[in-house]
Structures are given as C-alpha cells and as structure tokens.
C-alpha cells in the first residue's frame, strides 16, 4: 500500500492538470503558430513557464486504484500486477483467466 500522502499528491496533480488544460493548449497553439508575431509567441512562452509545474500532464504517475502502487501498473485495468492477479483469481475481472497451454 502506497503512503496516503503520495496518493493525495497524485490526486492533487490530476486536479491541477485538469484545471489548466485548456490554458496550456491555447498557449501552446500560440507558441507553435508561425503566423503569430515574435512578441506574441514570446509572451505565450513566458505565460506557459509561469504556470505551476504540477499543471503539466507529464508529471502525472499511473497508480493502482486499490493500493496506489506506482509500478507494475496495467492501464487497461487500472490495477497493479498484484491486485490484478488477485482479482482475476477471484473472478472479478470478466474475460480474463489464467493462461495454460
């Protein structure tokens, strides 16, 4: 089980990313717009730099929905390998079963 503080920090980052998502997109469009003046582009660059670091989606980390474990994460299920195995063995995950050949 991950520390509660780490799980809460990640939730806080997710909220921050959602809050600034539109603003980041607009600023990036301005920066990449070749028709915009150099001053506008530079202004947009400075505004983007002024945004909080946690507003960047790159800083998000995938964590298990049950334990908060950051490693061994399966995107399709939103679970770590340990919890996925446990749930599959209990039959809680439809369409998944233990391999045998």
PDB file of N, CA and C in Angstrom:
ATOM      1  N   UNK A   1       0.844  -1.180   0.000  1.00  0.00           N
ATOM      2  CA  UNK A   1       0.000   0.000   0.000  1.00  0.00           C
ATOM      3  C   UNK A   1       0.890   1.244   0.000  1.00  0.00           C
ATOM      4  N   UNK A   2       0.634   2.134  -0.924  1.00  0.00           N
ATOM      5  CA  UNK A   2       1.396   3.382  -1.012  1.00  0.00           C
ATOM      6  C   UNK A   2       1.004   4.311   0.140  1.00  0.00           C
ATOM      7  N   UNK A   3       1.916   5.213   0.470  1.00  0.00           N
ATOM      8  CA  UNK A   3       1.621   6.181   1.521  1.00  0.00           C
ATOM      9  C   UNK A   3       0.449   7.060   1.093  1.00  0.00           C
ATOM     10  N   UNK A   4      -0.386   7.392   2.045  1.00  0.00           N
ATOM     11  CA  UNK A   4      -1.558   8.234   1.758  1.00  0.00           C
ATOM     12  C   UNK A   4      -1.139   9.578   1.171  1.00  0.00           C
ATOM     13  N   UNK A   5      -0.008  10.086   1.639  1.00  0.00           N
ATOM     14  CA  UNK A   5       0.455  11.389   1.149  1.00  0.00           C
ATOM     15  C   UNK A   5       0.785  11.333  -0.341  1.00  0.00           C
ATOM     16  N   UNK A   6       1.340  10.202  -0.795  1.00  0.00           N
ATOM     17  CA  UNK A   6       1.686  10.063  -2.213  1.00  0.00           C
ATOM     18  C   UNK A   6       0.419   9.969  -3.068  1.00  0.00           C
ATOM     19  N   UNK A   7      -0.558   9.235  -2.571  1.00  0.00           N
ATOM     20  CA  UNK A   7      -1.823   9.094  -3.301  1.00  0.00           C
ATOM     21  C   UNK A   7      -2.516  10.454  -3.383  1.00  0.00           C
ATOM     22  N   UNK A   8      -2.539  11.186  -2.267  1.00  0.00           N
ATOM     23  CA  UNK A   8      -3.168  12.513  -2.241  1.00  0.00           C
ATOM     24  C   UNK A   8      -2.432  13.498  -3.138  1.00  0.00           C
ATOM     25  N   UNK A   9      -1.112  13.408  -3.164  1.00  0.00           N
ATOM     26  CA  UNK A   9      -0.307  14.291  -4.019  1.00  0.00           C
ATOM     27  C   UNK A   9      -0.666  14.053  -5.487  1.00  0.00           C
ATOM     28  N   UNK A  10      -0.841  12.787  -5.836  1.00  0.00           N
ATOM     29  CA  UNK A  10      -1.183  12.445  -7.216  1.00  0.00           C
ATOM     30  C   UNK A  10      -2.578  12.962  -7.576  1.00  0.00           C
ATOM     31  N   UNK A  11      -3.519  12.852  -6.655  1.00  0.00           N
ATOM     32  CA  UNK A  11      -4.872  13.366  -6.894  1.00  0.00           C
ATOM     33  C   UNK A  11      -4.851  14.883  -7.069  1.00  0.00           C
ATOM     34  N   UNK A  12      -4.035  15.545  -6.264  1.00  0.00           N
ATOM     35  CA  UNK A  12      -3.893  16.997  -6.359  1.00  0.00           C
ATOM     36  C   UNK A  12      -3.340  17.383  -7.736  1.00  0.00           C
ATOM     37  N   UNK A  13      -2.367  16.616  -8.219  1.00  0.00           N
ATOM     38  CA  UNK A  13      -1.790  16.879  -9.540  1.00  0.00           C
ATOM     39  C   UNK A  13      -2.827  16.688 -10.642  1.00  0.00           C
ATOM     40  N   UNK A  14      -3.649  15.635 -10.516  1.00  0.00           N
ATOM     41  CA  UNK A  14      -4.685  15.385 -11.524  1.00  0.00           C
ATOM     42  C   UNK A  14      -5.656  16.562 -11.609  1.00  0.00           C
ATOM     43  N   UNK A  15      -6.047  17.095 -10.459  1.00  0.00           N
ATOM     44  CA  UNK A  15      -6.951  18.253 -10.433  1.00  0.00           C
ATOM     45  C   UNK A  15      -6.294  19.469 -11.077  1.00  0.00           C
ATOM     46  N   UNK A  16      -5.014  19.668 -10.773  1.00  0.00           N
ATOM     47  CA  UNK A  16      -4.271  20.814 -11.304  1.00  0.00           C
ATOM     48  C   UNK A  16      -4.144  20.709 -12.824  1.00  0.00           C
ATOM     49  N   UNK A  17      -3.868  19.510 -13.328  1.00  0.00           N
ATOM     50  CA  UNK A  17      -3.743  19.302 -14.775  1.00  0.00           C
ATOM     51  C   UNK A  17      -5.071  19.619 -15.454  1.00  0.00           C
ATOM     52  N   UNK A  18      -6.167  19.141 -14.870  1.00  0.00           N
ATOM     53  CA  UNK A  18      -7.491  19.396 -15.445  1.00  0.00           C
ATOM     54  C   UNK A  18      -7.828  20.889 -15.430  1.00  0.00           C
ATOM     55  N   UNK A  19      -7.439  21.562 -14.364  1.00  0.00           N
ATOM     56  CA  UNK A  19      -7.744  22.987 -14.212  1.00  0.00           C
ATOM     57  C   UNK A  19      -7.061  23.833 -15.286  1.00  0.00           C
ATOM     58  N   UNK A  20      -5.798  23.533 -15.587  1.00  0.00           N
ATOM     59  CA  UNK A  20      -5.016  24.348 -16.514  1.00  0.00           C
ATOM     60  C   UNK A  20      -4.932  23.773 -17.928  1.00  0.00           C
ATOM     61  N   UNK A  21      -5.634  22.686 -18.216  1.00  0.00           N
ATOM     62  CA  UNK A  21      -5.508  22.010 -19.512  1.00  0.00           C
ATOM     63  C   UNK A  21      -5.822  22.932 -20.692  1.00  0.00           C
ATOM     64  N   UNK A  22      -6.952  23.624 -20.639  1.00  0.00           N
ATOM     65  CA  UNK A  22      -7.349  24.494 -21.756  1.00  0.00           C
ATOM     66  C   UNK A  22      -6.356  25.635 -21.956  1.00  0.00           C
ATOM     67  N   UNK A  23      -5.931  26.231 -20.865  1.00  0.00           N
ATOM     68  CA  UNK A  23      -4.991  27.346 -20.945  1.00  0.00           C
ATOM     69  C   UNK A  23      -3.673  26.890 -21.573  1.00  0.00           C
ATOM     70  N   UNK A  24      -3.193  25.711 -21.168  1.00  0.00           N
ATOM     71  CA  UNK A  24      -1.949  25.169 -21.726  1.00  0.00           C
ATOM     72  C   UNK A  24      -2.083  24.935 -23.231  1.00  0.00           C
ATOM     73  N   UNK A  25      -3.220  24.399 -23.655  1.00  0.00           N
ATOM     74  CA  UNK A  25      -3.446  24.126 -25.081  1.00  0.00           C
ATOM     75  C   UNK A  25      -3.421  25.425 -25.875  1.00  0.00           C
ATOM     76  N   UNK A  26      -4.115  26.455 -25.379  1.00  0.00           N
ATOM     77  CA  UNK A  26      -4.145  27.745 -26.078  1.00  0.00           C
ATOM     78  C   UNK A  26      -2.754  28.356 -26.176  1.00  0.00           C
ATOM     79  N   UNK A  27      -2.005  28.313 -25.075  1.00  0.00           N
ATOM     80  CA  UNK A  27      -0.654  28.878 -25.087  1.00  0.00           C
ATOM     81  C   UNK A  27       0.256  28.118 -26.049  1.00  0.00           C
ATOM     82  N   UNK A  28       0.148  26.807 -26.067  1.00  0.00           N
ATOM     83  CA  UNK A  28       0.984  26.007 -26.969  1.00  0.00           C
ATOM     84  C   UNK A  28       0.631  26.267 -28.428  1.00  0.00           C
ATOM     85  N   UNK A  29      -0.668  26.466 -28.703  1.00  0.00           N
ATOM     86  CA  UNK A  29      -1.082  26.800 -30.069  1.00  0.00           C
ATOM     87  C   UNK A  29      -0.467  28.125 -30.494  1.00  0.00           C
ATOM     88  N   UNK A  30      -0.476  29.099 -29.609  1.00  0.00           N
ATOM     89  CA  UNK A  30       0.119  30.408 -29.907  1.00  0.00           C
ATOM     90  C   UNK A  30       1.620  30.278 -30.147  1.00  0.00           C
ATOM     91  N   UNK A  31       2.280  29.501 -29.318  1.00  0.00           N
ATOM     92  CA  UNK A  31       3.729  29.316 -29.455  1.00  0.00           C
ATOM     93  C   UNK A  31       4.074  28.653 -30.785  1.00  0.00           C
ATOM     94  N   UNK A  32       3.284  27.684 -31.199  1.00  0.00           N
ATOM     95  CA  UNK A  32       3.568  26.941 -32.432  1.00  0.00           C
ATOM     96  C   UNK A  32       2.996  27.598 -33.686  1.00  0.00           C
ATOM     97  N   UNK A  33       2.235  28.684 -33.522  1.00  0.00           N
ATOM     98  CA  UNK A  33       1.635  29.387 -34.659  1.00  0.00           C
ATOM     99  C   UNK A  33       2.700  30.248 -35.352  1.00  0.00           C
ATOM    100  N   UNK A  34       3.064  29.876 -36.575  1.00  0.00           N
ATOM    101  CA  UNK A  34       4.116  30.619 -37.290  1.00  0.00           C
ATOM    102  C   UNK A  34       3.620  31.972 -37.787  1.00  0.00           C
ATOM    103  N   UNK A  35       2.309  32.167 -37.843  1.00  0.00           N
ATOM    104  CA  UNK A  35       1.750  33.446 -38.285  1.00  0.00           C
ATOM    105  C   UNK A  35       1.721  34.493 -37.168  1.00  0.00           C
ATOM    106  N   UNK A  36       1.861  34.051 -35.932  1.00  0.00           N
ATOM    107  CA  UNK A  36       1.857  34.983 -34.797  1.00  0.00           C
ATOM    108  C   UNK A  36       3.183  35.738 -34.749  1.00  0.00           C
ATOM    109  N   UNK A  37       3.131  36.944 -34.216  1.00  0.00           N
ATOM    110  CA  UNK A  37       4.359  37.746 -34.127  1.00  0.00           C
ATOM    111  C   UNK A  37       5.294  37.148 -33.068  1.00  0.00           C
ATOM    112  N   UNK A  38       6.552  37.523 -33.172  1.00  0.00           N
ATOM    113  CA  UNK A  38       7.543  37.014 -32.226  1.00  0.00           C
ATOM    114  C   UNK A  38       7.234  37.450 -30.798  1.00  0.00           C
ATOM    115  N   UNK A  39       6.698  38.670 -30.660  1.00  0.00           N
ATOM    116  CA  UNK A  39       6.361  39.172 -29.330  1.00  0.00           C
ATOM    117  C   UNK A  39       5.242  38.338 -28.696  1.00  0.00           C
ATOM    118  N   UNK A  40       4.219  38.031 -29.504  1.00  0.00           N
ATOM    119  CA  UNK A  40       3.103  37.221 -29.005  1.00  0.00           C
ATOM    120  C   UNK A  40       3.587  35.838 -28.581  1.00  0.00           C
ATOM    121  N   UNK A  41       4.434  35.258 -29.419  1.00  0.00           N
ATOM    122  CA  UNK A  41       4.944  33.919 -29.133  1.00  0.00           C
ATOM    123  C   UNK A  41       5.794  33.928 -27.859  1.00  0.00           C
ATOM    124  N   UNK A  42       6.613  34.960 -27.717  1.00  0.00           N
ATOM    125  CA  UNK A  42       7.460  35.063 -26.528  1.00  0.00           C
ATOM    126  C   UNK A  42       6.615  35.266 -25.273  1.00  0.00           C
ATOM    127  N   UNK A  43       5.569  36.078 -25.394  1.00  0.00           N
ATOM    128  CA  UNK A  43       4.652  36.303 -24.273  1.00  0.00           C
ATOM    129  C   UNK A  43       3.979  34.999 -23.851  1.00  0.00           C
ATOM    130  N   UNK A  44       3.525  34.241 -24.848  1.00  0.00           N
ATOM    131  CA  UNK A  44       2.870  32.958 -24.574  1.00  0.00           C
ATOM    132  C   UNK A  44       3.846  31.989 -23.905  1.00  0.00           C
ATOM    133  N   UNK A  45       5.099  32.019 -24.345  1.00  0.00           N
ATOM    134  CA  UNK A  45       6.122  31.160 -23.751  1.00  0.00           C
ATOM    135  C   UNK A  45       6.337  31.498 -22.276  1.00  0.00           C
ATOM    136  N   UNK A  46       6.397  32.790 -21.997  1.00  0.00           N
ATOM    137  CA  UNK A  46       6.591  33.223 -20.613  1.00  0.00           C
ATOM    138  C   UNK A  46       5.384  32.872 -19.740  1.00  0.00           C
ATOM    139  N   UNK A  47       4.181  33.006 -20.309  1.00  0.00           N
ATOM    140  CA  UNK A  47       2.968  32.634 -19.573  1.00  0.00           C
ATOM    141  C   UNK A  47       2.951  31.144 -19.269  1.00  0.00           C
ATOM    142  N   UNK A  48       3.366  30.353 -20.249  1.00  0.00           N
ATOM    143  CA  UNK A  48       3.407  28.900 -20.066  1.00  0.00           C
ATOM    144  C   UNK A  48       4.403  28.533 -18.965  1.00  0.00           C
ATOM    145  N   UNK A  49       5.526  29.218 -18.938  1.00  0.00           N
ATOM    146  CA  UNK A  49       6.533  28.966 -17.905  1.00  0.00           C
ATOM    147  C   UNK A  49       6.036  29.384 -16.523  1.00  0.00           C
ATOM    148  N   UNK A  50       5.136  30.360 -16.490  1.00  0.00           N
ATOM    149  CA  UNK A  50       4.624  30.866 -15.210  1.00  0.00           C
ATOM    150  C   UNK A  50       3.581  29.934 -14.590  1.00  0.00           C
ATOM    151  N   UNK A  51       3.022  29.020 -15.384  1.00  0.00           N
ATOM    152  CA  UNK A  51       2.036  28.080 -14.846  1.00  0.00           C
ATOM    153  C   UNK A  51       2.709  27.155 -13.830  1.00  0.00           C
ATOM    154  N   UNK A  52       1.943  26.621 -12.887  1.00  0.00           N
ATOM    155  CA  UNK A  52       2.526  25.699 -11.902  1.00  0.00           C
ATOM    156  C   UNK A  52       3.092  24.448 -12.580  1.00  0.00           C
ATOM    157  N   UNK A  53       4.154  23.924 -12.028  1.00  0.00           N
ATOM    158  CA  UNK A  53       4.771  22.722 -12.595  1.00  0.00           C
ATOM    159  C   UNK A  53       3.806  21.546 -12.607  1.00  0.00           C
ATOM    160  N   UNK A  54       3.017  21.422 -11.553  1.00  0.00           N
ATOM    161  CA  UNK A  54       2.088  20.296 -11.461  1.00  0.00           C
ATOM    162  C   UNK A  54       0.926  20.406 -12.438  1.00  0.00           C
ATOM    163  N   UNK A  55       0.851  21.491 -13.195  1.00  0.00           N
ATOM    164  CA  UNK A  55      -0.190  21.640 -14.212  1.00  0.00           C
ATOM    165  C   UNK A  55       0.194  20.895 -15.488  1.00  0.00           C
ATOM    166  N   UNK A  56       1.415  20.397 -15.547  1.00  0.00           N
ATOM    167  CA  UNK A  56       1.883  19.667 -16.722  1.00  0.00           C
ATOM    168  C   UNK A  56       1.481  18.195 -16.619  1.00  0.00           C
ATOM    169  N   UNK A  57       0.845  17.645 -17.661  1.00  0.00           N
ATOM    170  CA  UNK A  57       0.412  16.244 -17.610  1.00  0.00           C
ATOM    171  C   UNK A  57       1.573  15.250 -17.531  1.00  0.00           C
ATOM    172  N   UNK A  58       2.766  15.699 -17.873  1.00  0.00           N
ATOM    173  CA  UNK A  58       3.939  14.821 -17.828  1.00  0.00           C
ATOM    174  C   UNK A  58       4.262  14.405 -16.396  1.00  0.00           C
ATOM    175  N   UNK A  59       3.869  15.214 -15.442  1.00  0.00           N
ATOM    176  CA  UNK A  59       4.190  14.934 -14.039  1.00  0.00           C
ATOM    177  C   UNK A  59       3.232  13.941 -13.380  1.00  0.00           C
ATOM    178  N   UNK A  60       2.202  13.509 -14.110  1.00  0.00           N
ATOM    179  CA  UNK A  60       1.270  12.526 -13.561  1.00  0.00           C
ATOM    180  C   UNK A  60       1.898  11.135 -13.565  1.00  0.00           C
ATOM    181  N   UNK A  61       1.520  10.331 -12.593  1.00  0.00           N
ATOM    182  CA  UNK A  61       2.029   8.966 -12.476  1.00  0.00           C
ATOM    183  C   UNK A  61       0.837   8.034 -12.366  1.00  0.00           C
ATOM    184  N   UNK A  62       0.832   6.966 -13.156  1.00  0.00           N
ATOM    185  CA  UNK A  62      -0.245   5.988 -13.053  1.00  0.00           C
ATOM    186  C   UNK A  62      -0.087   5.196 -11.757  1.00  0.00           C
ATOM    187  N   UNK A  63      -1.177   5.075 -11.022  1.00  0.00           N
ATOM    188  CA  UNK A  63      -1.151   4.328  -9.768  1.00  0.00           C
ATOM    189  C   UNK A  63      -2.323   3.360  -9.706  1.00  0.00           C
ATOM    190  N   UNK A  64      -2.115   2.258  -9.013  1.00  0.00           N
ATOM    191  CA  UNK A  64      -3.156   1.254  -8.809  1.00  0.00           C
ATOM    192  C   UNK A  64      -4.337   1.904  -8.088  1.00  0.00           C
ATOM    193  N   UNK A  65      -5.543   1.605  -8.555  1.00  0.00           N
ATOM    194  CA  UNK A  65      -6.747   2.196  -7.975  1.00  0.00           C
ATOM    195  C   UNK A  65      -7.005   1.693  -6.552  1.00  0.00           C
ATOM    196  N   UNK A  66      -6.489   0.517  -6.223  1.00  0.00           N
ATOM    197  CA  UNK A  66      -6.747  -0.068  -4.906  1.00  0.00           C
ATOM    198  C   UNK A  66      -5.631   0.256  -3.913  1.00  0.00           C
ATOM    199  N   UNK A  67      -4.392  -0.020  -4.310  1.00  0.00           N
ATOM    200  CA  UNK A  67      -3.268   0.120  -3.381  1.00  0.00           C
ATOM    201  C   UNK A  67      -2.473   1.399  -3.563  1.00  0.00           C
ATOM    202  N   UNK A  68      -2.556   2.026  -4.724  1.00  0.00           N
ATOM    203  CA  UNK A  68      -1.767   3.222  -5.001  1.00  0.00           C
ATOM    204  C   UNK A  68      -0.359   2.899  -5.462  1.00  0.00           C
ATOM    205  N   UNK A  69      -0.087   1.624  -5.741  1.00  0.00           N
ATOM    206  CA  UNK A  69       1.249   1.192  -6.158  1.00  0.00           C
ATOM    207  C   UNK A  69       1.589   1.790  -7.523  1.00  0.00           C
ATOM    208  N   UNK A  70       2.779   2.419  -7.662  1.00  0.00           N
ATOM    209  CA  UNK A  70       3.123   3.076  -8.923  1.00  0.00           C
ATOM    210  C   UNK A  70       3.764   2.169  -9.975  1.00  0.00           C
ATOM    211  N   UNK A  71       4.314   1.040  -9.561  1.00  0.00           N
ATOM    212  CA  UNK A  71       4.992   0.149 -10.512  1.00  0.00           C
ATOM    213  C   UNK A  71       4.125  -1.067 -10.823  1.00  0.00           C
ATOM    214  N   UNK A  72       4.383  -1.702 -11.946  1.00  0.00           N
ATOM    215  CA  UNK A  72       3.629  -2.888 -12.336  1.00  0.00           C
ATOM    216  C   UNK A  72       2.178  -2.554 -12.616  1.00  0.00           C
ATOM    217  N   UNK A  73       1.946  -1.418 -13.255  1.00  0.00           N
ATOM    218  CA  UNK A  73       0.593  -0.896 -13.489  1.00  0.00           C
ATOM    219  C   UNK A  73       0.089  -1.324 -14.864  1.00  0.00           C
ATOM    220  N   UNK A  74      -1.122  -1.861 -14.927  1.00  0.00           N
ATOM    221  CA  UNK A  74      -1.756  -2.226 -16.189  1.00  0.00           C
ATOM    222  C   UNK A  74      -2.818  -1.182 -16.519  1.00  0.00           C
ATOM    223  N   UNK A  75      -2.583  -0.427 -17.589  1.00  0.00           N
ATOM    224  CA  UNK A  75      -3.501   0.656 -17.960  1.00  0.00           C
ATOM    225  C   UNK A  75      -4.909   0.157 -18.240  1.00  0.00           C
ATOM    226  N   UNK A  76      -4.996  -0.975 -18.912  1.00  0.00           N
ATOM    227  CA  UNK A  76      -6.297  -1.500 -19.320  1.00  0.00           C
ATOM    228  C   UNK A  76      -7.227  -1.725 -18.118  1.00  0.00           C
ATOM    229  N   UNK A  77      -6.637  -2.098 -16.992  1.00  0.00           N
ATOM    230  CA  UNK A  77      -7.436  -2.420 -15.811  1.00  0.00           C
ATOM    231  C   UNK A  77      -7.349  -1.363 -14.714  1.00  0.00           C
ATOM    232  N   UNK A  78      -6.319  -0.526 -14.757  1.00  0.00           N
ATOM    233  CA  UNK A  78      -6.129   0.482 -13.721  1.00  0.00           C
ATOM    234  C   UNK A  78      -5.643  -0.111 -12.412  1.00  0.00           C
ATOM    235  N   UNK A  79      -5.034  -1.303 -12.502  1.00  0.00           N
ATOM    236  CA  UNK A  79      -4.568  -2.007 -11.309  1.00  0.00           C
ATOM    237  C   UNK A  79      -3.103  -2.395 -11.445  1.00  0.00           C
ATOM    238  N   UNK A  80      -2.456  -2.618 -10.298  1.00  0.00           N
ATOM    239  CA  UNK A  80      -1.088  -3.130 -10.323  1.00  0.00           C
ATOM    240  C   UNK A  80      -1.156  -4.636 -10.576  1.00  0.00           C
ATOM    241  N   UNK A  81      -0.016  -5.208 -10.912  1.00  0.00           N
ATOM    242  CA  UNK A  81       0.024  -6.637 -11.253  1.00  0.00           C
ATOM    243  C   UNK A  81      -0.462  -7.509 -10.100  1.00  0.00           C
ATOM    244  N   UNK A  82      -0.145  -7.133  -8.872  1.00  0.00           N
ATOM    245  CA  UNK A  82      -0.545  -7.925  -7.704  1.00  0.00           C
ATOM    246  C   UNK A  82      -2.062  -7.938  -7.532  1.00  0.00           C
ATOM    247  N   UNK A  83      -2.660  -6.761  -7.590  1.00  0.00           N
ATOM    248  CA  UNK A  83      -4.109  -6.655  -7.421  1.00  0.00           C
ATOM    249  C   UNK A  83      -4.841  -7.273  -8.612  1.00  0.00           C
ATOM    250  N   UNK A  84      -4.265  -7.118  -9.802  1.00  0.00           N
ATOM    251  CA  UNK A  84      -4.885  -7.709 -10.989  1.00  0.00           C
ATOM    252  C   UNK A  84      -4.936  -9.223 -10.844  1.00  0.00           C
ATOM    253  N   UNK A  85      -3.819  -9.817 -10.430  1.00  0.00           N
ATOM    254  CA  UNK A  85      -3.767 -11.271 -10.251  1.00  0.00           C
ATOM    255  C   UNK A  85      -4.789 -11.713  -9.210  1.00  0.00           C
ATOM    256  N   UNK A  86      -4.840 -10.991  -8.114  1.00  0.00           N
ATOM    257  CA  UNK A  86      -5.777 -11.321  -7.040  1.00  0.00           C
ATOM    258  C   UNK A  86      -7.221 -11.271  -7.537  1.00  0.00           C
ATOM    259  N   UNK A  87      -7.558 -10.207  -8.236  1.00  0.00           N
ATOM    260  CA  UNK A  87      -8.930 -10.032  -8.746  1.00  0.00           C
ATOM    261  C   UNK A  87      -9.281 -11.074  -9.813  1.00  0.00           C
ATOM    262  N   UNK A  88      -8.309 -11.403 -10.667  1.00  0.00           N
ATOM    263  CA  UNK A  88      -8.556 -12.405 -11.709  1.00  0.00           C
ATOM    264  C   UNK A  88      -8.803 -13.767 -11.071  1.00  0.00           C
ATOM    265  N   UNK A  89      -8.019 -14.109 -10.065  1.00  0.00           N
ATOM    266  CA  UNK A  89      -8.182 -15.403  -9.386  1.00  0.00           C
ATOM    267  C   UNK A  89      -9.531 -15.492  -8.678  1.00  0.00           C
ATOM    268  N   UNK A  90     -10.044 -14.349  -8.225  1.00  0.00           N
ATOM    269  CA  UNK A  90     -11.357 -14.325  -7.573  1.00  0.00           C
ATOM    270  C   UNK A  90     -12.491 -14.311  -8.599  1.00  0.00           C
ATOM    271  N   UNK A  91     -12.142 -14.044  -9.866  1.00  0.00           N
ATOM    272  CA  UNK A  91     -13.149 -13.994 -10.917  1.00  0.00           C
ATOM    273  C   UNK A  91     -13.834 -12.645 -11.031  1.00  0.00           C
ATOM    274  N   UNK A  92     -13.215 -11.598 -10.497  1.00  0.00           N
ATOM    275  CA  UNK A  92     -13.811 -10.260 -10.524  1.00  0.00           C
ATOM    276  C   UNK A  92     -13.592  -9.525 -11.839  1.00  0.00           C
ATOM    277  N   UNK A  93     -12.621  -9.986 -12.641  1.00  0.00           N
ATOM    278  CA  UNK A  93     -12.316  -9.314 -13.908  1.00  0.00           C
ATOM    279  C   UNK A  93     -12.875 -10.178 -15.037  1.00  0.00           C
ATOM    280  N   UNK A  94     -13.959  -9.739 -15.691  1.00  0.00           N
ATOM    281  CA  UNK A  94     -14.576 -10.557 -16.729  1.00  0.00           C
ATOM    282  C   UNK A  94     -13.690 -10.701 -17.962  1.00  0.00           C
ATOM    283  N   UNK A  95     -13.682 -11.907 -18.519  1.00  0.00           N
ATOM    284  CA  UNK A  95     -12.945 -12.163 -19.759  1.00  0.00           C
ATOM    285  C   UNK A  95     -11.471 -12.433 -19.578  1.00  0.00           C
ATOM    286  N   UNK A  96     -10.994 -12.472 -18.356  1.00  0.00           N
ATOM    287  CA  UNK A  96      -9.572 -12.730 -18.105  1.00  0.00           C
ATOM    288  C   UNK A  96      -9.461 -13.991 -17.267  1.00  0.00           C
ATOM    289  N   UNK A  97      -8.546 -14.860 -17.677  1.00  0.00           N
ATOM    290  CA  UNK A  97      -8.303 -16.059 -16.884  1.00  0.00           C
ATOM    291  C   UNK A  97      -6.837 -16.446 -16.973  1.00  0.00           C
ATOM    292  N   UNK A  98      -6.435 -17.305 -16.097  1.00  0.00           N
ATOM    293  CA  UNK A  98      -5.045 -17.734 -16.027  1.00  0.00           C
ATOM    294  C   UNK A  98      -4.694 -18.513 -17.290  1.00  0.00           C
ATOM    295  N   UNK A  99      -3.525 -18.208 -17.831  1.00  0.00           N
ATOM    296  CA  UNK A  99      -3.096 -18.871 -19.064  1.00  0.00           C
ATOM    297  C   UNK A  99      -2.644 -20.297 -18.779  1.00  0.00           C
ATOM    298  N   UNK A 100      -2.968 -21.196 -19.714  1.00  0.00           N
ATOM    299  CA  UNK A 100      -2.434 -22.562 -19.649  1.00  0.00           C
ATOM    300  C   UNK A 100      -2.362 -23.098 -21.065  1.00  0.00           C
ATOM    301  N   UNK A 101      -1.246 -23.718 -21.390  1.00  0.00           N
ATOM    302  CA  UNK A 101      -1.077 -24.280 -22.728  1.00  0.00           C
ATOM    303  C   UNK A 101      -0.253 -25.528 -22.680  1.00  0.00           C
TER     304      UNK A 101
END
